[in-house]
Amino acid sequence: MSRRRAAVFPLRPTVRHARNLAEALRTETIGGIVMLAATVVALLWANSPWKADYTAFTEWEFGPSWFHLTVAHFASDGLLAVFFFIAGLELREELAHGELKRLSDALLPVLAAVGGVIMPALIYLAVSAGVDDAGHGWAIPTATDIAFALAVLAITFSNCPPALRAFLLTLAVVDDLIAITIIALFYSTDLRFGLLAVAAALVVLYGLLQRRGVRSPWIYAPIGIAAWAFTYKSGIHATVAGVALGLLTSPAPDDSPDELRSNAEYADHVLRPFSAGICVPLFALVSAGVALSPSLLGEVFRDRIALGVILGLIVGKFMGVLAGAYVAVRLGFARLGDGLHWRDLAAVAMLAGVGFTVSLLIGDLAYEGTEHSERVTTAVLIASLVASLVATVAFRFRVRVHAQEGKESHDDL
């Protein structure tokens, strides 16, 4: 009986998928830099003489009184719904034309992503064991921020092998899917099943129109907004609606360069710059503004919940991603293709510890209004900074190694 041949990662993408992927990577990289700038502004504003204005800004209510929507809630439930809609589009595209078209051929980043969720959660639970309310925050260190990570990768390793960038992107897509599943299952409260049924019906209608080939955004936009609103009021986090709608958006059927943009391509082209350049930076602006002080930093390192978040992101992500990839190769499910080396994967595994956007979101869902809120936010910022700095050092070292290998290869010719 012949043994199944291990799949080589990455697969060779179609021309159309490769073009769309390159456009997405450019946008996310620029968006990541804008998000970093927004984070710095938030920290400066929250630690300035105008910090009361910052608090008033984040807590300002607008819209109908029955909707009870503050700027902070709009950023996490509304703007991030667009971010997760893009994540849904990415996942659908990967399933249709990318690395996830055949799951067996994508087990390297898939198992790496699964390991990168399980290990941080275990480390967090071990560090915070016995602390009241610790169980609410186990998912905080399980997320990877793709925009932040791509920005660091672009700045520090601009000529990195395409296979490495594909590994990071696929890992982050799977990570986003796991994160939104966790949010839906563990961070939904006070469910209103009537409103949820209406939201589900609207999502189904959206999917049916996509299958029938309807292309007008003027039809989809009202349905999408209504689905978001009913989901928000139903008790399910509204970002779930974003992912569901993204997954149901029709992708390109083939690799014909002359074909009109598919619905998924058009939505990605229009909404990704809005998500990367406005939605995520505004979320960072209203979420990252903690009043840093020696006393708060001292509390962070004395609070085992915050420590669990830091160690989960820095140590757990590194160990989990690398272990998941090793298991995939060791068990014969996958093998590294040209351009992928274990030391490169180790640097990406450290970069995966940049949790930021989704980690801040889950932290807010878990501890909003409690004594742990600011400590957890600060912990996510500290961990993301440390992970990005260590990954930067690793990438700069790998840049020199790749340059030397390229020089030796050229000399051999």
mmCIF file of C-alpha atoms in Angstrom:
data_model
loop_
_atom_site.group_PDB
_atom_site.id
_atom_site.type_symbol
_atom_site.label_atom_id
_atom_site.label_comp_id
_atom_site.label_asym_id
_atom_site.label_seq_id
_atom_site.Cartn_x
_atom_site.Cartn_y
_atom_site.Cartn_z
ATOM 1 C CA MET A 1 0.000 0.000 0.000
ATOM 2 C CA SER A 2 1.574 3.303 -1.081
ATOM 3 C CA ARG A 3 2.073 6.046 1.437
ATOM 4 C CA ARG A 4 0.379 9.373 0.783
ATOM 5 C CA ARG A 5 2.847 11.909 -0.545
ATOM 6 C CA ALA A 6 3.264 14.945 1.703
ATOM 7 C CA ALA A 7 1.964 18.176 0.191
ATOM 8 C CA VAL A 8 4.481 20.915 -0.486
ATOM 9 C CA PHE A 9 3.636 24.331 0.928
ATOM 10 C CA PRO A 10 3.028 26.778 -0.619
ATOM 11 C CA LEU A 11 0.962 25.726 -3.589
ATOM 12 C CA ARG A 12 1.429 27.565 -6.871
ATOM 13 C CA PRO A 13 -1.383 30.148 -6.988
ATOM 14 C CA THR A 14 -3.357 31.045 -10.089
ATOM 15 C CA VAL A 15 -2.433 34.289 -11.839
ATOM 16 C CA ARG A 16 -5.661 35.948 -10.760
ATOM 17 C CA HIS A 17 -5.346 34.851 -7.142
ATOM 18 C CA ALA A 18 -1.711 35.951 -7.027
ATOM 19 C CA ARG A 19 -2.664 39.395 -8.374
ATOM 20 C CA ASN A 20 -5.465 39.811 -5.834
ATOM 21 C CA LEU A 21 -3.187 38.605 -3.039
ATOM 22 C CA ALA A 22 -0.470 41.110 -3.951
ATOM 23 C CA GLU A 23 -3.007 43.967 -3.906
ATOM 24 C CA ALA A 24 -4.348 42.825 -0.526
ATOM 25 C CA LEU A 25 -0.862 42.569 0.978
ATOM 26 C CA ARG A 26 0.042 46.103 -0.126
ATOM 27 C CA THR A 27 -3.151 47.519 1.356
ATOM 28 C CA GLU A 28 -2.809 45.631 4.655
ATOM 29 C CA THR A 29 0.823 46.654 5.010
ATOM 30 C CA ILE A 30 -0.003 50.345 4.575
ATOM 31 C CA GLY A 31 -3.009 49.913 6.869
ATOM 32 C CA GLY A 32 -0.797 48.344 9.510
ATOM 33 C CA ILE A 33 1.474 51.378 9.482
ATOM 34 C CA VAL A 34 -1.557 53.703 9.816
ATOM 35 C CA MET A 35 -2.816 51.551 12.694
ATOM 36 C CA LEU A 36 0.538 51.858 14.475
ATOM 37 C CA ALA A 37 0.332 55.635 14.094
ATOM 38 C CA ALA A 38 -3.221 55.627 15.526
ATOM 39 C CA THR A 39 -2.011 53.585 18.496
ATOM 40 C CA VAL A 40 0.721 56.096 19.229
ATOM 41 C CA VAL A 41 -1.809 58.943 18.997
ATOM 42 C CA ALA A 42 -4.148 57.114 21.405
ATOM 43 C CA LEU A 43 -1.382 56.580 23.962
ATOM 44 C CA LEU A 44 -0.181 60.180 23.715
ATOM 45 C CA TRP A 45 -3.728 61.539 23.973
ATOM 46 C CA ALA A 46 -4.628 59.334 26.951
ATOM 47 C CA ASN A 47 -1.453 60.402 28.769
ATOM 48 C CA SER A 48 -1.735 64.117 28.001
ATOM 49 C CA PRO A 49 -3.455 66.993 29.836
ATOM 50 C CA TRP A 50 -6.405 66.345 27.479
ATOM 51 C CA LYS A 51 -7.028 62.766 28.638
ATOM 52 C CA ALA A 52 -10.524 63.728 29.849
ATOM 53 C CA ASP A 53 -11.347 64.691 26.251
ATOM 54 C CA TYR A 54 -10.135 61.270 25.108
ATOM 55 C CA THR A 55 -12.451 59.520 27.561
ATOM 56 C CA ALA A 56 -15.353 61.769 26.541
ATOM 57 C CA PHE A 57 -14.660 60.991 22.884
ATOM 58 C CA THR A 58 -14.678 57.201 23.352
ATOM 59 C CA GLU A 59 -17.837 57.310 25.511
ATOM 60 C CA TRP A 60 -19.785 59.751 23.320
ATOM 61 C CA GLU A 61 -23.185 58.314 22.316
ATOM 62 C CA PHE A 62 -24.697 58.954 18.911
ATOM 63 C CA GLY A 63 -27.511 57.632 16.772
ATOM 64 C CA PRO A 64 -31.009 56.644 17.946
ATOM 65 C CA SER A 65 -31.390 56.479 21.730
ATOM 66 C CA TRP A 66 -32.800 52.933 21.544
ATOM 67 C CA PHE A 67 -29.577 51.728 19.892
ATOM 68 C CA HIS A 68 -27.238 52.790 22.775
ATOM 69 C CA LEU A 69 -24.180 53.101 20.553
ATOM 70 C CA THR A 70 -21.035 54.813 21.850
ATOM 71 C CA VAL A 71 -17.957 55.575 19.761
ATOM 72 C CA ALA A 72 -16.097 52.729 21.495
ATOM 73 C CA HIS A 73 -18.903 50.251 20.849
ATOM 74 C CA PHE A 74 -19.283 51.429 17.260
ATOM 75 C CA ALA A 75 -15.559 50.851 16.710
ATOM 76 C CA SER A 76 -15.597 47.314 18.116
ATOM 77 C CA ASP A 77 -19.033 46.192 16.882
ATOM 78 C CA GLY A 78 -19.403 48.276 13.729
ATOM 79 C CA LEU A 79 -16.017 49.114 12.242
ATOM 80 C CA LEU A 80 -14.543 45.731 13.120
ATOM 81 C CA ALA A 81 -17.506 44.086 11.390
ATOM 82 C CA VAL A 82 -16.037 45.486 8.157
ATOM 83 C CA PHE A 83 -12.628 44.124 9.164
ATOM 84 C CA PHE A 84 -14.124 40.675 9.734
ATOM 85 C CA PHE A 85 -16.108 40.918 6.490
ATOM 86 C CA ILE A 86 -12.738 41.257 4.748
ATOM 87 C CA ALA A 87 -11.502 38.273 6.771
ATOM 88 C CA GLY A 88 -14.511 36.311 5.497
ATOM 89 C CA LEU A 89 -13.688 37.341 1.918
ATOM 90 C CA GLU A 90 -10.078 36.220 2.437
ATOM 91 C CA LEU A 91 -11.176 32.865 3.775
ATOM 92 C CA ARG A 92 -13.638 32.338 0.896
ATOM 93 C CA GLU A 93 -10.931 33.278 -1.622
ATOM 94 C CA GLU A 94 -8.440 30.892 -0.014
ATOM 95 C CA LEU A 95 -11.047 28.109 -0.035
ATOM 96 C CA ALA A 96 -11.930 28.757 -3.672
ATOM 97 C CA HIS A 97 -8.561 29.542 -5.259
ATOM 98 C CA GLY A 98 -5.811 29.677 -2.648
ATOM 99 C CA GLU A 99 -3.875 27.601 -0.161
ATOM 100 C CA LEU A 100 -7.044 26.206 1.452
ATOM 101 C CA LYS A 101 -8.589 24.955 -1.790
ATOM 102 C CA ARG A 102 -7.484 21.494 -0.712
ATOM 103 C CA LEU A 103 -7.157 21.314 3.045
ATOM 104 C CA SER A 104 -4.718 18.430 2.792
ATOM 105 C CA ASP A 105 -2.334 20.692 0.840
ATOM 106 C CA ALA A 106 -2.528 23.478 3.430
ATOM 107 C CA LEU A 107 -1.998 21.499 6.621
ATOM 108 C CA LEU A 108 1.304 23.263 7.369
ATOM 109 C CA PRO A 109 -0.202 26.725 8.121
ATOM 110 C CA VAL A 110 -3.502 25.222 9.327
ATOM 111 C CA LEU A 111 -1.862 23.084 12.022
ATOM 112 C CA ALA A 112 0.474 25.971 12.843
ATOM 113 C CA ALA A 113 -2.570 28.202 13.389
ATOM 114 C CA VAL A 114 -4.289 25.582 15.555
ATOM 115 C CA GLY A 115 -1.147 25.179 17.651
ATOM 116 C CA GLY A 116 -0.925 28.962 17.868
ATOM 117 C CA VAL A 117 -4.388 29.032 19.455
ATOM 118 C CA ILE A 118 -4.095 26.065 21.822
ATOM 119 C CA MET A 119 -0.665 26.771 23.351
ATOM 120 C CA PRO A 120 -1.297 30.456 24.300
ATOM 121 C CA ALA A 121 -4.606 29.485 25.912
ATOM 122 C CA LEU A 122 -2.912 26.736 27.939
ATOM 123 C CA ILE A 123 -0.122 29.041 29.093
ATOM 124 C CA TYR A 124 -2.630 31.742 30.025
ATOM 125 C CA LEU A 125 -4.723 29.285 32.037
ATOM 126 C CA ALA A 126 -1.642 27.897 33.796
ATOM 127 C CA VAL A 127 -0.360 31.360 34.781
ATOM 128 C CA SER A 128 -3.763 32.705 35.874
ATOM 129 C CA ALA A 129 -5.022 29.529 37.589
ATOM 130 C CA GLY A 130 -6.951 30.289 40.767
ATOM 131 C CA VAL A 131 -7.571 33.978 40.005
ATOM 132 C CA ASP A 132 -11.205 35.113 40.063
ATOM 133 C CA ASP A 133 -12.634 35.767 36.575
ATOM 134 C CA ALA A 134 -9.472 34.396 34.914
ATOM 135 C CA GLY A 135 -11.542 31.992 32.842
ATOM 136 C CA HIS A 136 -13.151 34.871 30.943
ATOM 137 C CA GLY A 137 -9.865 35.865 29.299
ATOM 138 C CA TRP A 138 -8.405 32.587 28.056
ATOM 139 C CA ALA A 139 -8.955 33.574 24.398
ATOM 140 C CA ILE A 140 -7.203 36.957 24.585
ATOM 141 C CA PRO A 141 -3.705 35.687 23.651
ATOM 142 C CA THR A 142 -4.925 33.367 20.878
ATOM 143 C CA ALA A 143 -5.196 35.974 18.081
ATOM 144 C CA THR A 144 -2.710 37.256 15.498
ATOM 145 C CA ASP A 145 -3.094 40.729 13.976
ATOM 146 C CA ILE A 146 -2.397 40.321 10.254
ATOM 147 C CA ALA A 147 -2.164 44.059 9.461
ATOM 148 C CA PHE A 148 0.322 44.739 12.279
ATOM 149 C CA ALA A 149 2.317 41.598 11.419
ATOM 150 C CA LEU A 150 2.481 42.401 7.695
ATOM 151 C CA ALA A 151 3.615 45.946 8.474
ATOM 152 C CA VAL A 152 6.486 44.618 10.605
ATOM 153 C CA LEU A 153 7.376 42.045 7.932
ATOM 154 C CA ALA A 154 7.341 44.675 5.156
ATOM 155 C CA ILE A 155 9.545 47.083 7.102
ATOM 156 C CA THR A 156 12.098 44.559 8.363
ATOM 157 C CA PHE A 157 12.137 41.872 5.647
ATOM 158 C CA SER A 158 10.827 43.505 2.475
ATOM 159 C CA ASN A 159 12.458 40.912 0.205
ATOM 160 C CA CYS A 160 11.311 37.912 2.223
ATOM 161 C CA PRO A 161 10.562 34.726 0.250
ATOM 162 C CA PRO A 162 6.996 34.776 -1.142
ATOM 163 C CA ALA A 163 6.411 31.389 0.473
ATOM 164 C CA LEU A 164 7.015 32.902 3.911
ATOM 165 C CA ARG A 165 4.515 35.697 3.307
ATOM 166 C CA ALA A 166 1.979 33.143 2.033
ATOM 167 C CA PHE A 167 2.501 31.068 5.189
ATOM 168 C CA LEU A 168 1.880 34.099 7.421
ATOM 169 C CA LEU A 169 -1.223 35.159 5.485
ATOM 170 C CA THR A 170 -2.773 31.671 5.467
ATOM 171 C CA LEU A 171 -1.996 31.231 9.156
ATOM 172 C CA ALA A 172 -3.661 34.576 9.924
ATOM 173 C CA VAL A 173 -6.763 33.727 7.850
ATOM 174 C CA VAL A 174 -7.255 30.459 9.748
ATOM 175 C CA ASP A 175 -6.500 32.289 13.004
ATOM 176 C CA ASP A 176 -9.246 34.840 12.215
ATOM 177 C CA LEU A 177 -11.735 32.054 11.536
ATOM 178 C CA ILE A 178 -10.935 30.430 14.898
ATOM 179 C CA ALA A 179 -11.125 33.812 16.660
ATOM 180 C CA ILE A 180 -14.564 34.675 15.307
ATOM 181 C CA THR A 181 -15.802 31.184 16.217
ATOM 182 C CA ILE A 182 -14.547 31.707 19.767
ATOM 183 C CA ILE A 183 -16.258 35.108 19.958
ATOM 184 C CA ALA A 184 -19.551 33.651 18.709
ATOM 185 C CA LEU A 185 -19.478 30.648 21.070
ATOM 186 C CA PHE A 186 -17.996 32.111 24.248
ATOM 187 C CA TYR A 187 -18.579 35.876 24.214
ATOM 188 C CA SER A 188 -22.240 36.167 23.279
ATOM 189 C CA THR A 189 -24.637 37.134 26.081
ATOM 190 C CA ASP A 190 -28.365 37.737 26.620
ATOM 191 C CA LEU A 191 -29.370 36.181 23.327
ATOM 192 C CA ARG A 192 -32.589 37.438 21.739
ATOM 193 C CA PHE A 193 -33.565 34.616 19.424
ATOM 194 C CA GLY A 194 -36.236 36.575 17.539
ATOM 195 C CA LEU A 195 -33.749 39.244 16.461
ATOM 196 C CA LEU A 196 -31.140 36.566 15.769
ATOM 197 C CA ALA A 197 -33.610 34.749 13.478
ATOM 198 C CA VAL A 198 -34.184 37.965 11.502
ATOM 199 C CA ALA A 199 -30.415 38.457 11.182
ATOM 200 C CA ALA A 200 -30.004 34.859 10.012
ATOM 201 C CA ALA A 201 -32.784 35.305 7.441
ATOM 202 C CA LEU A 202 -31.075 38.412 6.063
ATOM 203 C CA VAL A 203 -27.749 36.555 5.824
ATOM 204 C CA VAL A 204 -29.499 33.698 3.971
ATOM 205 C CA LEU A 205 -31.140 36.211 1.590
ATOM 206 C CA TYR A 206 -27.709 37.748 0.940
ATOM 207 C CA GLY A 207 -26.300 34.299 0.138
ATOM 208 C CA LEU A 208 -29.177 33.424 -2.195
ATOM 209 C CA LEU A 209 -28.760 36.670 -4.138
ATOM 210 C CA GLN A 210 -25.035 35.948 -4.454
ATOM 211 C CA ARG A 211 -25.772 32.477 -5.837
ATOM 212 C CA ARG A 212 -28.210 33.963 -8.358
ATOM 213 C CA GLY A 213 -25.475 36.275 -9.631
ATOM 214 C CA VAL A 214 -26.947 39.602 -8.503
ATOM 215 C CA ARG A 215 -24.144 42.179 -8.682
ATOM 216 C CA SER A 216 -25.566 45.524 -7.546
ATOM 217 C CA PRO A 217 -23.976 46.816 -4.309
ATOM 218 C CA TRP A 218 -27.086 48.970 -3.790
ATOM 219 C CA ILE A 219 -28.998 45.760 -3.067
ATOM 220 C CA TYR A 220 -26.360 44.159 -0.867
ATOM 221 C CA ALA A 221 -25.482 47.216 1.231
ATOM 222 C CA PRO A 222 -28.926 47.614 2.900
ATOM 223 C CA ILE A 223 -29.159 43.854 3.506
ATOM 224 C CA GLY A 224 -25.673 43.800 5.031
ATOM 225 C CA ILE A 225 -26.309 46.813 7.278
ATOM 226 C CA ALA A 226 -29.644 45.378 8.438
ATOM 227 C CA ALA A 227 -28.037 41.984 9.143
ATOM 228 C CA TRP A 228 -25.347 43.743 11.179
ATOM 229 C CA ALA A 229 -27.926 45.786 13.160
ATOM 230 C CA PHE A 230 -30.107 42.793 14.037
ATOM 231 C CA THR A 231 -27.040 40.745 14.974
ATOM 232 C CA TYR A 232 -25.794 43.570 17.204
ATOM 233 C CA LYS A 233 -29.100 43.794 19.044
ATOM 234 C CA SER A 234 -29.503 39.997 19.270
ATOM 235 C CA GLY A 235 -26.624 39.533 21.726
ATOM 236 C CA ILE A 236 -24.261 37.856 19.225
ATOM 237 C CA HIS A 237 -21.209 39.995 18.599
ATOM 238 C CA ALA A 238 -21.853 41.896 15.378
ATOM 239 C CA THR A 239 -18.505 40.904 13.832
ATOM 240 C CA VAL A 240 -20.007 37.424 13.344
ATOM 241 C CA ALA A 241 -22.356 38.914 10.754
ATOM 242 C CA GLY A 242 -19.380 40.400 8.958
ATOM 243 C CA VAL A 243 -17.613 37.048 8.625
ATOM 244 C CA ALA A 244 -20.820 35.262 7.548
ATOM 245 C CA LEU A 245 -21.524 37.804 4.796
ATOM 246 C CA GLY A 246 -17.900 37.688 3.629
ATOM 247 C CA LEU A 247 -17.957 33.906 3.397
ATOM 248 C CA LEU A 248 -21.154 34.022 1.308
ATOM 249 C CA THR A 249 -19.855 36.593 -1.185
ATOM 250 C CA SER A 250 -19.312 35.013 -4.595
ATOM 251 C CA PRO A 251 -15.616 34.562 -5.539
ATOM 252 C CA ALA A 252 -14.108 34.561 -9.030
ATOM 253 C CA PRO A 253 -15.049 31.344 -10.854
ATOM 254 C CA ASP A 254 -11.825 30.969 -12.839
ATOM 255 C CA ASP A 255 -8.472 32.501 -13.733
ATOM 256 C CA SER A 256 -9.580 34.448 -16.783
ATOM 257 C CA PRO A 257 -7.880 37.872 -16.652
ATOM 258 C CA ASP A 258 -10.485 39.398 -18.965
ATOM 259 C CA GLU A 259 -13.456 38.491 -16.829
ATOM 260 C CA LEU A 260 -15.288 41.187 -14.893
ATOM 261 C CA ARG A 261 -14.489 41.449 -11.207
ATOM 262 C CA SER A 262 -16.445 38.947 -9.162
ATOM 263 C CA ASN A 263 -18.574 40.200 -6.271
ATOM 264 C CA ALA A 264 -15.858 39.137 -3.815
ATOM 265 C CA GLU A 265 -13.132 40.912 -5.783
ATOM 266 C CA TYR A 266 -15.192 44.077 -6.119
ATOM 267 C CA ALA A 267 -16.105 44.121 -2.424
ATOM 268 C CA ASP A 268 -12.481 43.505 -1.456
ATOM 269 C CA HIS A 269 -11.245 46.248 -3.801
ATOM 270 C CA VAL A 270 -13.715 48.808 -2.390
ATOM 271 C CA LEU A 271 -13.805 47.868 1.299
ATOM 272 C CA ARG A 272 -10.278 46.702 2.109
ATOM 273 C CA PRO A 273 -8.749 50.212 1.920
ATOM 274 C CA PHE A 274 -11.633 51.471 4.104
ATOM 275 C CA SER A 275 -11.044 48.649 6.588
ATOM 276 C CA ALA A 276 -7.253 48.907 6.670
ATOM 277 C CA GLY A 277 -7.034 52.697 6.496
ATOM 278 C CA ILE A 278 -10.024 53.787 8.620
ATOM 279 C CA CYS A 279 -11.837 50.992 10.498
ATOM 280 C CA VAL A 280 -8.886 49.272 12.164
ATOM 281 C CA PRO A 281 -6.943 52.499 12.921
ATOM 282 C CA LEU A 282 -10.061 54.058 14.490
ATOM 283 C CA PHE A 283 -10.542 50.925 16.591
ATOM 284 C CA ALA A 284 -6.919 51.231 17.692
ATOM 285 C CA LEU A 285 -7.467 54.908 18.492
ATOM 286 C CA VAL A 286 -10.386 54.252 20.848
ATOM 287 C CA SER A 287 -9.051 50.982 22.324
ATOM 288 C CA ALA A 288 -5.336 51.522 22.907
ATOM 289 C CA GLY A 289 -5.574 54.720 24.939
ATOM 290 C CA VAL A 290 -4.557 53.607 28.419
ATOM 291 C CA ALA A 291 -3.073 56.035 30.934
ATOM 292 C CA LEU A 292 0.366 54.524 31.391
ATOM 293 C CA SER A 293 1.970 55.076 34.768
ATOM 294 C CA PRO A 294 4.527 53.278 36.947
ATOM 295 C CA SER A 295 1.704 52.096 39.193
ATOM 296 C CA LEU A 296 -0.274 50.636 36.252
ATOM 297 C CA LEU A 297 2.806 48.909 34.853
ATOM 298 C CA GLY A 298 3.491 47.497 38.302
ATOM 299 C CA GLU A 299 -0.087 46.218 38.496
ATOM 300 C CA VAL A 300 0.265 44.563 35.077
ATOM 301 C CA PHE A 301 3.229 42.499 36.225
ATOM 302 C CA ARG A 302 1.532 41.617 39.504
ATOM 303 C CA ASP A 303 -1.797 40.672 37.870
ATOM 304 C CA ARG A 304 -1.601 37.026 36.814
ATOM 305 C CA ILE A 305 -4.345 37.557 34.243
ATOM 306 C CA ALA A 306 -2.276 40.250 32.527
ATOM 307 C CA LEU A 307 0.870 38.153 32.896
ATOM 308 C CA GLY A 308 -0.950 35.225 31.330
ATOM 309 C CA VAL A 309 -1.825 37.417 28.343
ATOM 310 C CA ILE A 310 1.795 38.579 27.950
ATOM 311 C CA LEU A 311 3.317 35.100 28.230
ATOM 312 C CA GLY A 312 0.545 33.586 26.116
ATOM 313 C CA LEU A 313 1.229 35.966 23.236
ATOM 314 C CA ILE A 314 5.031 36.036 23.430
ATOM 315 C CA VAL A 315 5.850 32.464 24.492
ATOM 316 C CA GLY A 316 2.650 30.581 23.677
ATOM 317 C CA LYS A 317 2.267 31.852 20.115
ATOM 318 C CA PHE A 318 5.918 31.128 19.320
ATOM 319 C CA MET A 319 5.798 27.609 20.736
ATOM 320 C CA GLY A 320 2.351 26.799 19.346
ATOM 321 C CA VAL A 321 2.902 27.967 15.753
ATOM 322 C CA LEU A 322 6.314 26.331 15.513
ATOM 323 C CA ALA A 323 5.091 23.101 17.155
ATOM 324 C CA GLY A 324 2.059 22.933 14.853
ATOM 325 C CA ALA A 325 4.250 23.334 11.769
ATOM 326 C CA TYR A 326 6.728 20.748 13.084
ATOM 327 C CA VAL A 327 3.941 18.229 13.715
ATOM 328 C CA ALA A 328 2.624 18.732 10.155
ATOM 329 C CA VAL A 329 6.074 17.987 8.699
ATOM 330 C CA ARG A 330 7.048 15.274 11.189
ATOM 331 C CA LEU A 331 3.850 13.292 10.617
ATOM 332 C CA GLY A 332 4.247 13.549 6.860
ATOM 333 C CA PHE A 333 1.244 15.804 6.231
ATOM 334 C CA ALA A 334 3.375 18.507 4.623
ATOM 335 C CA ARG A 335 6.901 19.428 3.670
ATOM 336 C CA LEU A 336 8.572 22.782 3.268
ATOM 337 C CA GLY A 337 8.736 24.079 -0.276
ATOM 338 C CA ASP A 338 11.490 26.166 -1.826
ATOM 339 C CA GLY A 339 11.994 29.408 0.075
ATOM 340 C CA LEU A 340 10.774 28.096 3.429
ATOM 341 C CA HIS A 341 13.293 27.400 6.194
ATOM 342 C CA TRP A 342 12.713 26.526 9.829
ATOM 343 C CA ARG A 343 14.537 29.633 11.050
ATOM 344 C CA ASP A 344 12.271 31.800 8.877
ATOM 345 C CA LEU A 345 9.243 29.991 10.300
ATOM 346 C CA ALA A 346 10.587 30.579 13.815
ATOM 347 C CA ALA A 347 10.737 34.331 13.139
ATOM 348 C CA VAL A 348 7.151 34.273 11.803
ATOM 349 C CA ALA A 349 6.084 32.263 14.870
ATOM 350 C CA MET A 350 7.428 35.053 17.076
ATOM 351 C CA LEU A 351 5.687 37.656 14.907
ATOM 352 C CA ALA A 352 2.407 35.773 15.433
ATOM 353 C CA GLY A 353 2.551 37.009 19.026
ATOM 354 C CA VAL A 354 1.410 40.418 17.787
ATOM 355 C CA GLY A 355 -2.214 40.039 18.908
ATOM 356 C CA PHE A 356 -3.401 43.640 18.980
ATOM 357 C CA THR A 357 -6.746 44.168 17.166
ATOM 358 C CA VAL A 358 -8.557 40.906 17.948
ATOM 359 C CA SER A 359 -6.812 40.494 21.310
ATOM 360 C CA LEU A 360 -7.959 43.981 22.325
ATOM 361 C CA LEU A 361 -11.470 43.146 21.128
ATOM 362 C CA ILE A 362 -11.657 39.902 23.140
ATOM 363 C CA GLY A 363 -10.104 41.628 26.150
ATOM 364 C CA ASP A 364 -12.818 44.271 25.977
ATOM 365 C CA LEU A 365 -15.527 41.613 25.711
ATOM 366 C CA ALA A 366 -14.072 39.685 28.648
ATOM 367 C CA TYR A 367 -13.234 42.472 31.092
ATOM 368 C CA GLU A 368 -14.971 45.716 30.067
ATOM 369 C CA GLY A 369 -15.745 47.786 33.151
ATOM 370 C CA THR A 370 -13.703 45.605 35.519
ATOM 371 C CA GLU A 371 -10.446 46.252 37.355
ATOM 372 C CA HIS A 372 -8.643 44.054 34.817
ATOM 373 C CA SER A 373 -9.645 46.117 31.768
ATOM 374 C CA GLU A 374 -6.730 48.576 31.571
ATOM 375 C CA ARG A 375 -4.205 45.969 32.715
ATOM 376 C CA VAL A 376 -5.249 43.558 29.977
ATOM 377 C CA THR A 377 -5.116 46.302 27.329
ATOM 378 C CA THR A 378 -1.646 47.292 28.543
ATOM 379 C CA ALA A 379 -0.590 43.632 28.546
ATOM 380 C CA VAL A 380 -1.666 43.223 24.908
ATOM 381 C CA LEU A 381 0.276 46.370 23.944
ATOM 382 C CA ILE A 382 3.397 45.212 25.802
ATOM 383 C CA ALA A 383 3.257 41.707 24.327
ATOM 384 C CA SER A 384 2.654 42.988 20.787
ATOM 385 C CA LEU A 385 5.576 45.408 21.109
ATOM 386 C CA VAL A 386 7.958 42.769 22.482
ATOM 387 C CA ALA A 387 6.912 40.183 19.879
ATOM 388 C CA SER A 388 7.377 42.668 17.035
ATOM 389 C CA LEU A 389 10.815 43.787 18.320
ATOM 390 C CA VAL A 390 12.106 40.225 18.767
ATOM 391 C CA ALA A 391 10.726 39.259 15.347
ATOM 392 C CA THR A 392 12.417 42.342 13.855
ATOM 393 C CA VAL A 393 15.795 41.242 15.202
ATOM 394 C CA ALA A 394 15.218 37.718 13.862
ATOM 395 C CA PHE A 395 14.172 39.019 10.433
ATOM 396 C CA ARG A 396 17.165 41.349 10.161
ATOM 397 C CA PHE A 397 19.413 38.364 10.850
ATOM 398 C CA ARG A 398 17.598 36.324 8.205
ATOM 399 C CA VAL A 399 17.970 39.196 5.701
ATOM 400 C CA ARG A 400 21.763 38.933 6.036
ATOM 401 C CA VAL A 401 21.645 35.134 5.731
ATOM 402 C CA HIS A 402 19.501 35.250 2.571
ATOM 403 C CA ALA A 403 21.737 37.950 1.098
ATOM 404 C CA GLN A 404 24.816 35.818 1.749
ATOM 405 C CA GLU A 405 23.148 32.740 0.232
ATOM 406 C CA GLY A 406 22.218 34.782 -2.825
ATOM 407 C CA LYS A 407 25.798 36.042 -3.177
ATOM 408 C CA GLU A 408 27.233 32.522 -2.909
ATOM 409 C CA SER A 409 24.736 31.239 -5.476
ATOM 410 C CA HIS A 410 25.687 34.056 -7.852
ATOM 411 C CA ASP A 411 29.412 33.350 -7.359
ATOM 412 C CA ASP A 412 28.863 29.669 -8.186
ATOM 413 C CA LEU A 413 27.455 30.680 -11.554
#
